Amino acid sequence: MCSTDIHERRPVLEHVEVMANDRLAQGVGLLVMRAPRIAASVEPGQFVHLRISMGTDSILRRPFSVHRVVGDTIEVLYQVLGRGTRDLAGKRRGDAMDAIGPLGHGWKVEPGVAHALLVAGGLGAAPLGMLAEDLAGRGVAVSVALGAPTAERLVARALFERVARRVELATDDGSAGEAGFVTSVSARLLERDLPDIVCVCGPEIMARRVAEQAADAGVRCLVSLERLMACGVGACLSCVVTTKSGRLRACVDGPVFDAEEVVWDGSEVPPRH
Amino acid sequence: MDPKSPRATDASSQVDLTVDMAGLKLRNPVMTASGTFASGREYADFLDLSRLGAVVTKGVSLEPWAGNASPRIAETASGMLNSIGLQNPGVEAFVARDLAWLAGHDVPVIVNVSGHTVKEYAAVVERLDAEPSVAGMEINISCPNVDAGGMAFGTDCTAAAEVTRAARAVTGKPLIIKLSPNVTDIADIARAVEAAGADAVSLINTVLGMSIDARSRRPRLARTVGGLSGPAIKPVALRMVWQVASAIELPVIGMGGVRTAEDAVEFMLAGATAVAVGTASFVDPTATIRVIDGLESFCQETGVAHVSDLTGALVL
Ligand SMILES: Cc1cc2nc3c(=O)[nH]c(=O)nc-3n(C[C@H](O)[C@H](O)[C@H](O)COP(=O)(O)OP(=O)(O)OC[C@H]3O[C@@H](n4cnc5c(N)ncnc54)[C@H](O)[C@@H]3O)c2cc1C
Ligand SMILES: Cc1cc2nc3c(=O)[nH]c(=O)nc-3n(C[C@H](O)[C@H](O)[C@H](O)COP(=O)(O)O)c2cc1C
Ligand code: FES
């Protein structure tokens, strides 16, 4: 499988130091960590598996996409949901953690691509931020469809507006962009910008809809999927995604998959209530 | 010390960490727990496999198994539930891909075997018996017995003995039977597999459990129930290792929540000849190496010359 690729950069276990941890919006934070080895090799769409707590009460690591790389630091955009992310929000400058990374296969956008459409729902903006910067740096035209519940929660908006040709917004309450789902924005941009590729990250119901739109338009679509993860390195088979070639591991064979390959069978992380 | 570099021979270190287990001479008593380490390849980025006592592989069956629906895991207090469902590519793909890779790594390989029928178990064992790089086999009798309405082989003395006998008939390699804790009297099962020709027993497999999301009113696992592992089960595991070690003559491999060297020592005191590290590797990929190094320091500090002197040395 993919993990035998000898050119691949292998993950490391790295002690990381918190450089900053700022609240960006209600329940959303930006964590900056000094992680020279991971920063040197991470690619857009890859993630780190963070050991937030050293106790034995909550035992598993938590996976987070790398949002940006700045020098020898990596940035993680996180939403506070449960115990792990609550503890993460409490980290202060100077705190130490350990991270395994870079993990997984990210978005591989071939050199021939001239125009890419990025579709981000909520914290799906996290990995797409790094992709947008990378593509723009390579001279690829980038359009972004960005959705969130409220204007305040469009947390990566400034980054996208800095590097993309076009950023169009949707919020549930209409406080920025159009009121409604980001999928109506993506439908419009697919038609207007005629991208060569669509890259998606967000709630699975939204990702699936975008994948259908791209398929209808005959455009290749690469989707990043979330699964519950224990090991993060391919050993436990917690995180499988059903594909046309069987059940593959999101942590090493993904998290980015060709949407054509994905069998949407409801095996995503259950929604919260 | 860097877990990736081979251990330097330390002249001042007088502790003998080697153990004899069912005819296998192991460098140290620390192995990986089946299903938590795949076939080692995924962890080779983080540690030198040749430092391990043994690698115990993910369960292998005759044909490929697709495993269960997702979600397959749920974190619980000091532990986790899993219902992976023994997903694996089948014994032929395992031999061609995983075993071939592992064979080059100077570490004893113990292959964990799954089956739905006695015949399937025997067929896998026979196939693996032909592979020189297989040091031994561990039979997971927690699998559902299709011919008996899905009840696990390991919950019934007769079925457990039958699997053991069938495996024994087709291999001369060390045969370890992995016991399920989900039974009324684990010592009875241990005695049954001992009489049927096992060379060792390992325990415990995961403890059947359940987790519910109060708000959605749904089970957190797609399969509703799953196996609990991690620090939460250590007291149960210690008790069972102690019971089994007192009931049979065979060597015992202890596991269930081993995370530190002291945990390993506790299992050995309860009667284990060796231990396995499972869920802890998810949290810290170098957990096995920490336990090995820690065992050596523990022995040095407490004046234990041979680590095997700890086995059964519980003071009552
Ligand atoms: C590849 C990948 C990249 C991710 N990137 C980001 C990111 O950049 N920013 C961000 O905010 N979140 C991201 N997530 C989701 C993030 O991992 C979860 O929100 C987080 O684990 C929740 O932990 P908790 O303890 O707060 O929640 P709890 O609900 O208390 O966690 C309980 C268990 O469920 C797991 N879990 C809960 N929700 C999710 C989820 N959505 N995905 C995976 N596991 C989950 C936890 O890891 C833990 O094992 C990513 C997930 C994956 C798989
Ligand atoms: C994700 C996962 C997969 C497992 N798969 C297997 C398996 O294939 N065969 C087996 O005999 N035991 C399997 N086990 C059980 C472990 O080998 C071990 O007995 C149990 O987890 C207790 O040890 P621990 O608390 O150190 O994890 C699995 C455990 C986990 C957590
Ligand atoms: S999280 Fe363990 S295999 Fe993916």
Short mmCIF file of C-alpha atoms and ligand atoms in Angstrom, two decimals, chain A residues 229-239 249 251, ligand 3:
data_model
loop_
_atom_site.label_atom_id
_atom_site.label_comp_id
_atom_site.label_asym_id
_atom_site.label_seq_id
_atom_site.Cartn_x
_atom_site.Cartn_y
_atom_site.Cartn_z
CA MET A 229 -8.29 7.57 15.44
CA ALA A 230 -6.41 5.67 18.10
CA CYS A 231 -2.84 5.12 16.85
CA GLY A 232 -2.74 7.60 13.96
CA VAL A 233 0.07 5.63 12.33
CA GLY A 234 -1.77 2.83 10.53
CA ALA A 235 -1.60 0.08 13.12
CA CYS A 236 -5.02 -0.21 14.77
CA LEU A 237 -7.59 0.01 11.95
CA SER A 238 -9.86 2.33 13.93
CA CYS A 239 -10.07 4.90 11.20
CA ARG A 249 -6.94 3.73 6.82
CA CYS A 251 -4.51 8.04 8.98
S1 FES C 3 -5.79 5.46 13.62
FE1 FES C 3 -4.89 3.51 13.87
S2 FES C 3 -4.93 2.77 11.83
FE2 FES C 3 -5.62 4.79 11.61
#
